Amino acid sequence: MFKEYLGEFEELVLLIIAKHEDQSYGLLICDEIHEETGRRATIGAVHATVVRLEKKGLIETDMGGATNERGGRRKRLIRITDAGKQSLLKSRDMKVNLWQKIPDLMISKT
Amino acid sequence: MSQRPPRLADWLLSKICRPELLEAVKGDLHEYFARNNGSVKSKLHYWFQVLNILRPQLIQSIRLSERSFGILFKYNLLFAFRNMKRQKFYTFLNVLGISVGLTCCIFISLFVLDEWSYDKHWKNKEEIYRVYVDIDFGTTQARYANATAPMADIFENEYDDVLIAARWINSPRLTFRINDALFEESNVIYADQDILEIFSMEAIHGQIENALDIPNSLVLTETTSRKYFGDQNPVDKVLTTASGTSFKVTCVIKDIQRNSHFNADILRTTINDPWSDPSKVSFLSYWTSSPYRTYLKLRPGTDPQVLVEKFESIYTKYFDPVTQAFSGQNWAEFKADGNKYSYQLQPLNEVYLYSDFQNDGLKQGDIRYLYMFSLIGLFILFMAYANFVNLTTARATQRYKEIGMKKVIGSSRIQLIKQFLLESILISVLGLVIAIGLVYLYFPTFLEITGKDLADPLFNQHQIWLYILLITIATSTLAGYYPAIILSGIPSIKALKGNSAQTSQGFSLRNFLVLFQYFIVVILVIGTVVVYLQLNFLERQDLGYSRENILVVNNAWAAGNQLDELKVSLAAMPEVSRISALRHVPGDLNFFGGMMFQANHNTQEGRVNCKRLWVDSAMIPTLDLQLITGRNFDETSLRDSMSVIITKTAVNSLGLGSEPLGKRISFTDGKNESFKVIGVVEDFHIRSLKSPLFAIALHHTPQPTRLAIKYQTSDLPLFIDKIQDKWDNFVATHVMSYQFGTDRYDRFYRSEQRMKSIVDFFVLVALFIASLGMIGLASLVTVQRKKELGVRKVLGARVEQLIWMVSKSLTQPILFAILVGIPVGWIFMNRWLEGFAYRIEIDWKLIVLSVSSTIFVASAVVISLTYRSARANPVDNLRHE
């Protein structure tokens, strides 16, 4: 049960990973986060989250794709696993479920 | 290759990041960096990103690295802590000494770096020079940091190497009226348009071009503009003074940086400046006494010395009519008489720290103080670390067993050295932490004493924290090295035997360090005593006029033709005993100068350098001048407009003999008037006692501008309020500006006062640190010689003999220090006293006083510590074996 719990930032990262199929890597995720939410995440923060997600089995990583500006270093390419997809769906369903239980008056009026 | 990310950050990254993640993380970081331009800001960003790697998921766990360095480091750290804990007292002494030393060091660096930063921010600063004039004729021998009004244009037109020449001069205050409220601006200058260009001022609103080329135009700084107009654009708006003059704002510039030798809130055009208009001032004044700050911007690569030599051509071209009017000679004859009047150039970056001009009146630093303070800072830090070295080596015997054991087990010498170095760095870091706390605690006091305006002591434009970190690490390594070598070098057998019999004899490093510490203390003590006595002397010195209970109202001219009524109504107040309306008051910064001579004796020898004051008949009684012979001015008739009262010095140097009254004297002001001497007064000092006594001429003025009031009151604020009320009855256009006679005098010694408070402080710190060292050494020696003391006591030695025996070895270096310190301190302070025309002599009483206080403190420390061991029951000392 504990393993399946997804943090807010983790979920964000996982969604972005899912969006890019198997082409996402650290810096790309940073950029996407900034683009989508306006938040600035440091490279360290993203990598730390990636390590955590991998430990939970929600993603898989591979090395590949060196470019010049990286000084010839490979990227750590990330791909979402089935467990990851499940976890995203579950998180969404849970929220939709909760949303539906909110009385209309509470939110639409404000 | 500025495109490379900082290497240090990368190295750090490779040390902290998990190896399996390193490639991907580093790749991301480099890609991130490659997007930016490689500026300092992006490098800082890079550092930020790297430091953000410090997360539990990403860094190597310490357990993972099985290298011996890590383990050893861990244990060394542990040993160091245990050792510090075991020796609480010595740790305390060391940390305290180092933290006080570092605190001083931080404050001194802050002060020195800030002074050093003056005028370093101007664009093209290498090409800008300030003009000064070197004068030597008659008895005037002076250098003034200014040039006369026409010179700037002449320089610019005559020499191709001079790209721009520009001038500014202080303006009287401007009082603006805005909706019936008055705002006084005192920091106003008249400036040429070219001042804006030479100093590359940046416009915020409006245009720099032609900003000061229109009559009644004003350029405001950002802060001033905000004061009057908020965030609006004030260009083309009008500011009206209380007297009705309207000024148009043409431009708003960025504030002139705090660390600049000149500063202004408002710049107004020189077109309205009376001094720059030859039709408004006399010919001679225009050419000889209009004091403009003048700057030249030279073509890059011009040698200023070569240019200065070419100036001769303009003197011959322009100065003939001037010297004719002045002394009836043409320039060539004037020069042939051995007179000198030559313009020189001073590089802009020397203006603040290297200027010693007469009447400069600008903010000034003094390079000598910078060197002195840096030296004191170094000495104090040195003293703190000398304590550390002494205490650590002296304590070596107590750690023999630990060292021996480690060596037997197989520790190498390098490992031991590393251990001791680590201990020394640890103590330093602890000291540094406390020092930083102290710095923040005393930062407001520091600002108050130095008059600086800084936001934060460590993180400001000067990057103090970086220096301090480097200094701490460097000095602690240096200081730790010697004890480390000594301690690690002990043969293991000897160490294990615990042989503590070796006490250093003769001239050891320990004695040398103590000697040096007290050498510094002695010099500082002599310094403080001399400074104190000299300032005290100046304070008590009779100036020839009274400055107690005198109030000077500076802008009384604002009352216009009601000045007389204002004066009468003030004189009617019970607190006011006398009142004088005048133009010049002793204690002013500037006076009209010139040469005077007996009428018809206008020769080189006959001229005397003098100062001229325009006053009324009440001035002599109000300021308590002593009329020796003759009479005061007579207010009832107009006949005194051509009379003069002179001082005794003037009588003597003019050679008027014993019958000066009735003789006539003239002045070299080009007016060809002669004045009848009607009285002689006792000499008085119009400026500070740093200047020699001037010959002074008092003239009668029909148009006074200021008031000098002698008062007697027990409630000063109430008195000022009452005067203010009267003022408001007569003057609506100006805020009353006043000064007290004593304050006016004290401002001449502000830099000396400042030096006094700083040196006072350092002497305490130095004495404190030296005493800490003494405490440590004395307590160590008594512990080490415990048994010896016990045996001696059993054999019949008396307490005072024992104290004497122990103290002797400790105080010997102090006596040497005093022997060396006295002559050095003497020479040093004599040099300082040479800056005063009136000074005390350093005599033996003073030396005895300062030295005995040093000895007293040192011996009090030693004796109080040895007394206890000497008194102890010898049985206790001998028993535990």
GROMACS .gro file of N, CA and C in nm, chain B residues 485-536:
model
  156
  595ILE      N    1   5.444   1.946   1.338
  595ILE     CA    2   5.577   1.892   1.314
  595ILE      C    3   5.644   1.856   1.446
  596ILE      N    4   5.634   1.946   1.543
  596ILE     CA    5   5.700   1.921   1.671
  596ILE      C    6   5.642   1.797   1.738
  597LEU      N    7   5.511   1.792   1.746
  597LEU     CA    8   5.447   1.683   1.819
  597LEU      C    9   5.470   1.550   1.751
  598SER      N   10   5.464   1.549   1.618
  598SER     CA   11   5.476   1.421   1.549
  598SER      C   12   5.621   1.376   1.544
  599GLY      N   13   5.712   1.466   1.573
  599GLY     CA   14   5.853   1.432   1.559
  599GLY      C   15   5.915   1.370   1.683
  600ILE      N   16   5.837   1.357   1.788
  600ILE     CA   17   5.894   1.303   1.912
  600ILE      C   18   5.922   1.153   1.895
  601PRO      N   19   6.040   1.108   1.929
  601PRO     CA   20   6.069   0.963   1.917
  601PRO      C   21   5.974   0.885   2.005
  602SER      N   22   5.930   0.768   1.957
  602SER     CA   23   5.821   0.699   2.027
  602SER      C   24   5.863   0.648   2.164
  603ILE      N   25   5.987   0.607   2.178
  603ILE     CA   26   6.032   0.555   2.309
  603ILE      C   27   6.019   0.666   2.413
  604LYS      N   28   6.075   0.781   2.375
  604LYS     CA   29   6.074   0.895   2.465
  604LYS      C   30   5.929   0.932   2.499
  605ALA      N   31   5.848   0.925   2.396
  605ALA     CA   32   5.709   0.963   2.415
  605ALA      C   33   5.639   0.870   2.512
  606LEU      N   34   5.666   0.739   2.496
  606LEU     CA   35   5.598   0.643   2.582
  606LEU      C   36   5.647   0.651   2.726
  607LYS      N   37   5.775   0.685   2.741
  607LYS     CA   38   5.828   0.699   2.876
  607LYS      C   39   5.763   0.818   2.948
  608GLY      N   40   5.703   0.904   2.869
  608GLY     CA   41   5.638   1.020   2.930
  608GLY      C   42   5.738   1.116   2.988
  609ASN      N   43   5.850   1.127   2.920
  609ASN     CA   44   5.957   1.213   2.967
  609ASN      C   45   5.918   1.360   2.954
  610SER      N   46   5.888   1.420   3.064
  610SER     CA   47   5.839   1.558   3.055
  610SER      C   48   5.944   1.657   3.104
  611ALA      N   49   6.066   1.606   3.121
  611ALA     CA   50   6.166   1.693   3.182
  611ALA      C   51   6.212   1.805   3.089
  612GLN      N   52   6.189   1.790   2.959
  612GLN     CA   53   6.249   1.891   2.870
  612GLN      C   54   6.168   2.021   2.869
  613THR      N   55   6.225   2.119   2.931
  613THR     CA   56   6.165   2.251   2.921
  613THR      C   57   6.258   2.336   2.835
  614SER      N   58   6.199   2.407   2.746
  614SER     CA   59   6.282   2.479   2.649
  614SER      C   60   6.360   2.590   2.718
  615GLN      N   61   6.483   2.599   2.685
  615GLN     CA   62   6.569   2.701   2.742
  615GLN      C   63   6.612   2.798   2.633
  616GLY      N   64   6.651   2.918   2.675
  616GLY     CA   65   6.708   3.014   2.581
  616GLY      C   66   6.606   3.071   2.486
  617PHE      N   67   6.650   3.101   2.368
  617PHE     CA   68   6.569   3.174   2.275
  617PHE      C   69   6.486   3.079   2.190
  618SER      N   70   6.373   3.038   2.243
  618SER     CA   71   6.290   2.944   2.168
  618SER      C   72   6.186   3.021   2.088
  619LEU      N   73   6.116   2.948   2.004
  619LEU     CA   74   6.011   3.012   1.926
  619LEU      C   75   5.903   3.068   2.018
  620ARG      N   76   5.880   2.994   2.128
  620ARG     CA   77   5.776   3.039   2.221
  620ARG      C   78   5.809   3.177   2.276
  621ASN      N   79   5.935   3.191   2.319
  621ASN     CA   80   5.974   3.321   2.372
  621ASN      C   81   5.964   3.430   2.267
  622PHE      N   82   6.002   3.393   2.145
  622PHE     CA   83   5.996   3.491   2.038
  622PHE      C   84   5.853   3.537   2.014
  623LEU      N   85   5.760   3.442   2.014
  623LEU     CA   86   5.621   3.479   1.989
  623LEU      C   87   5.567   3.569   2.100
  624VAL      N   88   5.600   3.534   2.225
  624VAL     CA   89   5.555   3.618   2.337
  624VAL      C   90   5.616   3.757   2.322
  625LEU      N   91   5.744   3.759   2.288
  625LEU     CA   92   5.813   3.887   2.270
  625LEU      C   93   5.739   3.970   2.164
  626PHE      N   94   5.708   3.907   2.054
  626PHE     CA   95   5.645   3.981   1.946
  626PHE      C   96   5.507   4.032   1.987
  627GLN      N   97   5.432   3.947   2.057
  627GLN     CA   98   5.299   3.989   2.104
  627GLN      C   99   5.310   4.115   2.188
  628TYR      N  100   5.401   4.113   2.285
  628TYR     CA  101   5.410   4.229   2.374
  628TYR      C  102   5.474   4.349   2.306
  629PHE      N  103   5.555   4.322   2.206
  629PHE     CA  104   5.609   4.431   2.125
  629PHE      C  105   5.493   4.510   2.062
  630ILE      N  106   5.399   4.437   2.004
  630ILE     CA  107   5.283   4.502   1.943
  630ILE      C  108   5.202   4.576   2.049
  631VAL      N  109   5.184   4.509   2.164
  631VAL     CA  110   5.105   4.573   2.270
  631VAL      C  111   5.169   4.705   2.312
  632VAL      N  112   5.302   4.701   2.332
  632VAL     CA  113   5.371   4.822   2.378
  632VAL      C  114   5.352   4.936   2.277
  633ILE      N  115   5.369   4.904   2.149
  633ILE     CA  116   5.354   5.009   2.048
  633ILE      C  117   5.212   5.066   2.050
  634LEU      N  118   5.113   4.976   2.058
  634LEU     CA  119   4.975   5.023   2.058
  634LEU      C  120   4.946   5.107   2.182
  635VAL      N  121   5.000   5.064   2.296
  635VAL     CA  122   4.975   5.140   2.419
  635VAL      C  123   5.036   5.279   2.408
  636ILE      N  124   5.160   5.285   2.361
  636ILE     CA  125   5.222   5.417   2.343
  636ILE      C  126   5.138   5.502   2.249
  637GLY      N  127   5.092   5.437   2.141
  637GLY     CA  128   5.007   5.508   2.044
  637GLY      C  129   4.883   5.567   2.109
  638THR      N  130   4.813   5.485   2.186
  638THR     CA  131   4.689   5.536   2.248
  638THR      C  132   4.718   5.651   2.341
  639VAL      N  133   4.821   5.635   2.424
  639VAL     CA  134   4.850   5.740   2.521
  639VAL      C  135   4.884   5.870   2.449
  640VAL      N  136   4.965   5.861   2.344
  640VAL     CA  137   5.004   5.983   2.273
  640VAL      C  138   4.883   6.048   2.207
  641VAL      N  139   4.801   5.966   2.141
  641VAL     CA  140   4.684   6.023   2.074
  641VAL      C  141   4.593   6.090   2.176
  642TYR      N  142   4.573   6.020   2.289
  642TYR     CA  143   4.487   6.076   2.393
  642TYR      C  144   4.540   6.209   2.443
  643LEU      N  145   4.668   6.213   2.475
  643LEU     CA  146   4.725   6.337   2.530
  643LEU      C  147   4.723   6.450   2.427
  644GLN      N  148   4.751   6.416   2.301
  644GLN     CA  149   4.753   6.520   2.199
  644GLN      C  150   4.613   6.579   2.179
  645LEU      N  151   4.512   6.492   2.172
  645LEU     CA  152   4.376   6.544   2.151
  645LEU      C  153   4.331   6.625   2.271
  646ASN      N  154   4.371   6.578   2.388
  646ASN     CA  155   4.340   6.650   2.510
  646ASN      C  156   4.404   6.788   2.509
   0.00000   0.00000   0.00000
